Amino acid sequence: MSTSEETKTTHRSTKDKDQLITRLKRIEGQVRGIQNMIENDRYCVDILTQISAINAAMNKVGLHLLEKHTQHCVSDAIKDGDADEAIRELMEVFERFSKS
């Protein structure tokens, strides 16, 4: 398997994983809440407010992951002499993240 086809992994502390999973489960509950709101013909503005809250929560998760990635993965790659590749990848991530 070539390097581009390999699945990269990141070690996260148990605390970090637990916090991320808790946030994602909360978001999952909010999505189910929106489904119920639609089923119960709730007012559009109320639904849109909840969607906005979910988007903000997802952005917060994304920013947390981006921060950790920069502090650990990118920093380690730079120390190991892979700065150009790490910075290129980081810029691609910024570009994708800024579109959401």
Backbone as JSON Lines, residues from 0, in Angstrom:
{"i":0,"aa":"M","n":[0.86,-1.18,0.0],"ca":[0.0,0.0,0.0],"c":[0.9,1.23,0.0]}
{"i":1,"aa":"S","n":[0.57,2.2,-0.84],"ca":[1.37,3.42,-0.9],"c":[1.03,4.33,0.27]}
{"i":2,"aa":"T","n":[1.91,5.29,0.52],"ca":[1.72,6.21,1.63],"c":[0.4,6.96,1.53]}
{"i":3,"aa":"S","n":[0.01,7.36,0.31],"ca":[-1.22,8.13,0.16],"c":[-2.46,7.31,0.46]}
{"i":4,"aa":"E","n":[-2.33,5.97,0.43],"ca":[-3.48,5.11,0.7],"c":[-3.53,4.65,2.15]}
{"i":5,"aa":"E","n":[-2.47,4.9,2.91],"ca":[-2.43,4.49,4.29],"c":[-3.37,5.36,5.12]}
{"i":6,"aa":"T","n":[-3.95,4.74,6.13],"ca":[-4.8,5.48,7.04],"c":[-3.93,5.98,8.18]}
{"i":7,"aa":"K","n":[-3.91,7.28,8.34],"ca":[-3.14,7.88,9.43],"c":[-3.98,7.83,10.69]}
{"i":8,"aa":"T","n":[-3.32,7.72,11.82],"ca":[-4.01,7.74,13.1],"c":[-3.36,8.78,14.01]}
{"i":9,"aa":"T","n":[-4.11,9.18,15.01],"ca":[-3.62,10.12,16.01],"c":[-3.94,9.58,17.38]}
{"i":10,"aa":"H","n":[-2.96,9.54,18.24],"ca":[-3.21,9.13,19.62],"c":[-3.8,10.32,20.38]}
{"i":11,"aa":"R","n":[-4.91,10.07,21.04],"ca":[-5.54,11.1,21.87],"c":[-5.64,10.57,23.28]}
{"i":12,"aa":"S","n":[-5.54,11.47,24.23],"ca":[-5.69,11.06,25.62],"c":[-7.13,10.59,25.86]}
{"i":13,"aa":"T","n":[-7.3,9.79,26.87],"ca":[-8.64,9.32,27.22],"c":[-9.55,10.51,27.54]}
{"i":14,"aa":"K","n":[-9.0,11.5,28.25],"ca":[-9.78,12.68,28.59],"c":[-10.24,13.41,27.33]}
{"i":15,"aa":"D","n":[-9.31,13.6,26.37],"ca":[-9.64,14.3,25.12],"c":[-10.7,13.53,24.34]}
{"i":16,"aa":"K","n":[-10.54,12.21,24.23],"ca":[-11.54,11.39,23.53],"c":[-12.9,11.51,24.19]}
{"i":17,"aa":"D","n":[-12.91,11.39,25.51],"ca":[-14.18,11.46,26.25],"c":[-14.88,12.8,26.04]}
{"i":18,"aa":"Q","n":[-14.11,13.89,26.06],"ca":[-14.7,15.22,25.84],"c":[-15.27,15.34,24.43]}
{"i":19,"aa":"L","n":[-14.52,14.86,23.43],"ca":[-15.0,14.94,22.06],"c":[-16.25,14.08,21.86]}
{"i":20,"aa":"I","n":[-16.23,12.88,22.4],"ca":[-17.38,11.98,22.25],"c":[-18.6,12.56,22.95]}
{"i":21,"aa":"T","n":[-18.41,13.15,24.12],"ca":[-19.52,13.79,24.84],"c":[-20.13,14.91,24.01]}
{"i":22,"aa":"R","n":[-19.27,15.75,23.43],"ca":[-19.77,16.84,22.58],"c":[-20.53,16.3,21.39]}
{"i":23,"aa":"L","n":[-19.98,15.27,20.75],"ca":[-20.63,14.72,19.55],"c":[-21.96,14.05,19.9]}
{"i":24,"aa":"K","n":[-22.03,13.4,21.04],"ca":[-23.3,12.8,21.47],"c":[-24.35,13.87,21.74]}
{"i":25,"aa":"R","n":[-23.9,15.0,22.31],"ca":[-24.81,16.12,22.55],"c":[-25.34,16.65,21.22]}
{"i":26,"aa":"I","n":[-24.44,16.78,20.25],"ca":[-24.84,17.24,18.92],"c":[-25.81,16.24,18.28]}
{"i":27,"aa":"E","n":[-25.52,14.97,18.44],"ca":[-26.41,13.93,17.91],"c":[-27.81,14.07,18.51]}
{"i":28,"aa":"G","n":[-27.87,14.36,19.8],"ca":[-29.16,14.57,20.45],"c":[-29.87,15.8,19.91]}
{"i":29,"aa":"Q","n":[-29.11,16.85,19.62],"ca":[-29.71,18.05,19.03],"c":[-30.28,17.75,17.65]}
{"i":30,"aa":"V","n":[-29.59,16.93,16.86],"ca":[-30.09,16.56,15.52],"c":[-31.38,15.77,15.67]}
{"i":31,"aa":"R","n":[-31.43,14.84,16.6],"ca":[-32.68,14.09,16.83],"c":[-33.79,15.05,17.27]}
{"i":32,"aa":"G","n":[-33.43,16.07,18.06],"ca":[-34.41,17.05,18.47],"c":[-35.0,17.8,17.29]}
{"i":33,"aa":"I","n":[-34.15,18.12,16.31],"ca":[-34.64,18.79,15.1],"c":[-35.57,17.88,14.32]}
{"i":34,"aa":"Q","n":[-35.24,16.61,14.26],"ca":[-36.13,15.66,13.57],"c":[-37.5,15.67,14.23]}
{"i":35,"aa":"N","n":[-37.51,15.67,15.56],"ca":[-38.79,15.71,16.28],"c":[-39.52,17.02,16.03]}
{"i":36,"aa":"M","n":[-38.77,18.11,15.99],"ca":[-39.39,19.41,15.73],"c":[-40.07,19.43,14.37]}
{"i":37,"aa":"I","n":[-39.43,18.84,13.38],"ca":[-40.01,18.79,12.03],"c":[-41.24,17.89,12.03]}
{"i":38,"aa":"E","n":[-41.13,16.74,12.69],"ca":[-42.28,15.83,12.77],"c":[-43.47,16.5,13.46]}
{"i":39,"aa":"N","n":[-43.19,17.39,14.41],"ca":[-44.25,18.04,15.17],"c":[-44.61,19.42,14.63]}
{"i":40,"aa":"D","n":[-44.16,19.7,13.38],"ca":[-44.51,20.95,12.69],"c":[-44.15,22.2,13.49]}
{"i":41,"aa":"R","n":[-42.98,22.17,14.13],"ca":[-42.54,23.34,14.89],"c":[-42.23,24.49,13.95]}
{"i":42,"aa":"Y","n":[-42.24,25.67,14.5],"ca":[-42.01,26.91,13.77],"c":[-40.62,26.9,13.14]}
{"i":43,"aa":"C","n":[-40.55,27.32,11.88],"ca":[-39.3,27.29,11.12],"c":[-38.15,27.99,11.82]}
{"i":44,"aa":"V","n":[-38.42,29.14,12.41],"ca":[-37.36,29.91,13.06],"c":[-36.78,29.12,14.24]}
{"i":45,"aa":"D","n":[-37.62,28.4,14.98],"ca":[-37.13,27.59,16.09],"c":[-36.19,26.49,15.58]}
{"i":46,"aa":"I","n":[-36.55,25.88,14.46],"ca":[-35.72,24.83,13.87],"c":[-34.41,25.42,13.37]}
{"i":47,"aa":"L","n":[-34.48,26.55,12.7],"ca":[-33.27,27.2,12.2],"c":[-32.34,27.62,13.33]}
{"i":48,"aa":"T","n":[-32.91,28.02,14.45],"ca":[-32.1,28.36,15.62],"c":[-31.34,27.14,16.12]}
{"i":49,"aa":"Q","n":[-32.01,26.01,16.14],"ca":[-31.34,24.77,16.57],"c":[-30.26,24.33,15.58]}
{"i":50,"aa":"I","n":[-30.52,24.52,14.3],"ca":[-29.51,24.19,13.28],"c":[-28.29,25.07,13.47]}
{"i":51,"aa":"S","n":[-28.51,26.33,13.76],"ca":[-27.4,27.25,14.01],"c":[-26.58,26.8,15.22]}
{"i":52,"aa":"A","n":[-27.26,26.34,16.25],"ca":[-26.56,25.85,17.45],"c":[-25.73,24.61,17.13]}
{"i":53,"aa":"I","n":[-26.26,23.74,16.3],"ca":[-25.52,22.53,15.9],"c":[-24.28,22.91,15.08]}
{"i":54,"aa":"N","n":[-24.47,23.83,14.15],"ca":[-23.32,24.28,13.35],"c":[-22.23,24.88,14.23]}
{"i":55,"aa":"A","n":[-22.62,25.68,15.2],"ca":[-21.64,26.28,16.12],"c":[-20.93,25.2,16.93]}
{"i":56,"aa":"A","n":[-21.68,24.21,17.38],"ca":[-21.08,23.12,18.16],"c":[-20.12,22.29,17.32]}
{"i":57,"aa":"M","n":[-20.48,22.02,16.08],"ca":[-19.59,21.28,15.18],"c":[-18.33,22.08,14.89]}
{"i":58,"aa":"N","n":[-18.47,23.39,14.7],"ca":[-17.3,24.24,14.48],"c":[-16.37,24.2,15.69]}
{"i":59,"aa":"K","n":[-16.95,24.18,16.88],"ca":[-16.14,24.12,18.1],"c":[-15.36,22.81,18.16]}
{"i":60,"aa":"V","n":[-15.99,21.7,17.81],"ca":[-15.3,20.41,17.76],"c":[-14.19,20.48,16.71]}
{"i":61,"aa":"G","n":[-14.5,21.02,15.55],"ca":[-13.5,21.13,14.49],"c":[-12.32,21.99,14.89]}
{"i":62,"aa":"L","n":[-12.57,23.1,15.53],"ca":[-11.48,23.98,15.98],"c":[-10.62,23.29,17.04]}
{"i":63,"aa":"H","n":[-11.26,22.54,17.9],"ca":[-10.5,21.79,18.92],"c":[-9.56,20.79,18.24]}
{"i":64,"aa":"L","n":[-10.1,20.04,17.28],"ca":[-9.28,19.07,16.56],"c":[-8.17,19.74,15.77]}
{"i":65,"aa":"L","n":[-8.49,20.87,15.17],"ca":[-7.48,21.61,14.41],"c":[-6.36,22.11,15.32]}
{"i":66,"aa":"E","n":[-6.73,22.58,16.49],"ca":[-5.72,23.03,17.45],"c":[-4.81,21.88,17.88]}
{"i":67,"aa":"K","n":[-5.41,20.75,18.22],"ca":[-4.63,19.59,18.65],"c":[-3.74,19.09,17.51]}
{"i":68,"aa":"H","n":[-4.28,19.08,16.31],"ca":[-3.51,18.63,15.14],"c":[-2.29,19.53,14.95]}
{"i":69,"aa":"T","n":[-2.48,20.82,15.08],"ca":[-1.38,21.77,14.91],"c":[-0.35,21.6,16.02]}
{"i":70,"aa":"Q","n":[-0.82,21.48,17.26],"ca":[0.09,21.38,18.39],"c":[0.91,20.09,18.38]}
{"i":71,"aa":"H","n":[0.33,19.02,17.88],"ca":[1.01,17.73,17.96],"c":[1.5,17.25,16.6]}
{"i":72,"aa":"C","n":[0.59,16.94,15.7],"ca":[0.97,16.33,14.42],"c":[1.85,17.26,13.59]}
{"i":73,"aa":"V","n":[1.42,18.49,13.42],"ca":[2.19,19.43,12.6],"c":[3.52,19.75,13.28]}
{"i":74,"aa":"S","n":[3.47,20.02,14.56],"ca":[4.69,20.32,15.3],"c":[5.68,19.17,15.21]}
{"i":75,"aa":"D","n":[5.22,17.94,15.39],"ca":[6.1,16.77,15.3],"c":[6.67,16.62,13.9]}
{"i":76,"aa":"A","n":[5.84,16.85,12.89],"ca":[6.32,16.73,11.5],"c":[7.41,17.76,11.21]}
{"i":77,"aa":"I","n":[7.24,18.96,11.73],"ca":[8.25,20.01,11.53],"c":[9.55,19.6,12.22]}
{"i":78,"aa":"K","n":[9.46,19.09,13.44],"ca":[10.65,18.64,14.17],"c":[11.35,17.5,13.43]}
{"i":79,"aa":"D","n":[10.56,16.66,12.75],"ca":[11.12,15.51,12.02],"c":[11.6,15.88,10.62]}
{"i":80,"aa":"G","n":[11.52,17.16,10.25],"ca":[12.01,17.6,8.96],"c":[11.0,17.53,7.83]}
{"i":81,"aa":"D","n":[9.72,17.3,8.16],"ca":[8.67,17.22,7.14],"c":[7.81,18.48,7.14]}
{"i":82,"aa":"A","n":[8.43,19.61,7.33],"ca":[7.69,20.87,7.48],"c":[6.85,21.19,6.25]}
{"i":83,"aa":"D","n":[7.44,21.08,5.06],"ca":[6.7,21.48,3.84],"c":[5.42,20.67,3.68]}
{"i":84,"aa":"E","n":[5.5,19.37,3.85],"ca":[4.33,18.51,3.71],"c":[3.3,18.82,4.8]}
{"i":85,"aa":"A","n":[3.76,18.99,6.03],"ca":[2.86,19.27,7.14],"c":[2.13,20.6,6.94]}
{"i":86,"aa":"I","n":[2.84,21.6,6.48],"ca":[2.23,22.92,6.26],"c":[1.26,22.85,5.08]}
{"i":87,"aa":"R","n":[1.61,22.14,4.02],"ca":[0.71,21.98,2.88],"c":[-0.59,21.31,3.33]}
{"i":88,"aa":"E","n":[-0.46,20.23,4.08],"ca":[-1.65,19.53,4.58],"c":[-2.48,20.43,5.49]}
{"i":89,"aa":"L","n":[-1.82,21.17,6.37],"ca":[-2.53,22.07,7.28],"c":[-3.29,23.14,6.51]}
{"i":90,"aa":"M","n":[-2.69,23.69,5.48],"ca":[-3.37,24.7,4.68],"c":[-4.58,24.11,3.95]}
{"i":91,"aa":"E","n":[-4.48,22.87,3.5],"ca":[-5.63,22.2,2.88],"c":[-6.76,22.03,3.89]}
{"i":92,"aa":"V","n":[-6.38,21.69,5.11],"ca":[-7.4,21.53,6.15],"c":[-8.06,22.88,6.45]}
{"i":93,"aa":"F","n":[-7.26,23.94,6.57],"ca":[-7.83,25.27,6.78],"c":[-8.81,25.63,5.66]}
{"i":94,"aa":"E","n":[-8.42,25.34,4.44],"ca":[-9.28,25.66,3.3],"c":[-10.61,24.9,3.39]}
{"i":95,"aa":"R","n":[-10.53,23.61,3.67],"ca":[-11.77,22.8,3.8],"c":[-12.6,23.29,4.97]}
{"i":96,"aa":"F","n":[-11.96,23.56,6.09],"ca":[-12.68,23.96,7.3],"c":[-13.34,25.32,7.11]}
{"i":97,"aa":"S","n":[-12.7,26.22,6.4],"ca":[-13.27,27.56,6.22],"c":[-14.47,27.55,5.28]}
{"i":98,"aa":"K","n":[-14.64,26.5,4.49],"ca":[-15.79,26.4,3.59],"c":[-17.05,25.93,4.33]}
{"i":99,"aa":"S","n":[-16.88,25.34,5.49],"ca":[-18.04,24.79,6.18],"c":[-18.81,25.84,6.93]}
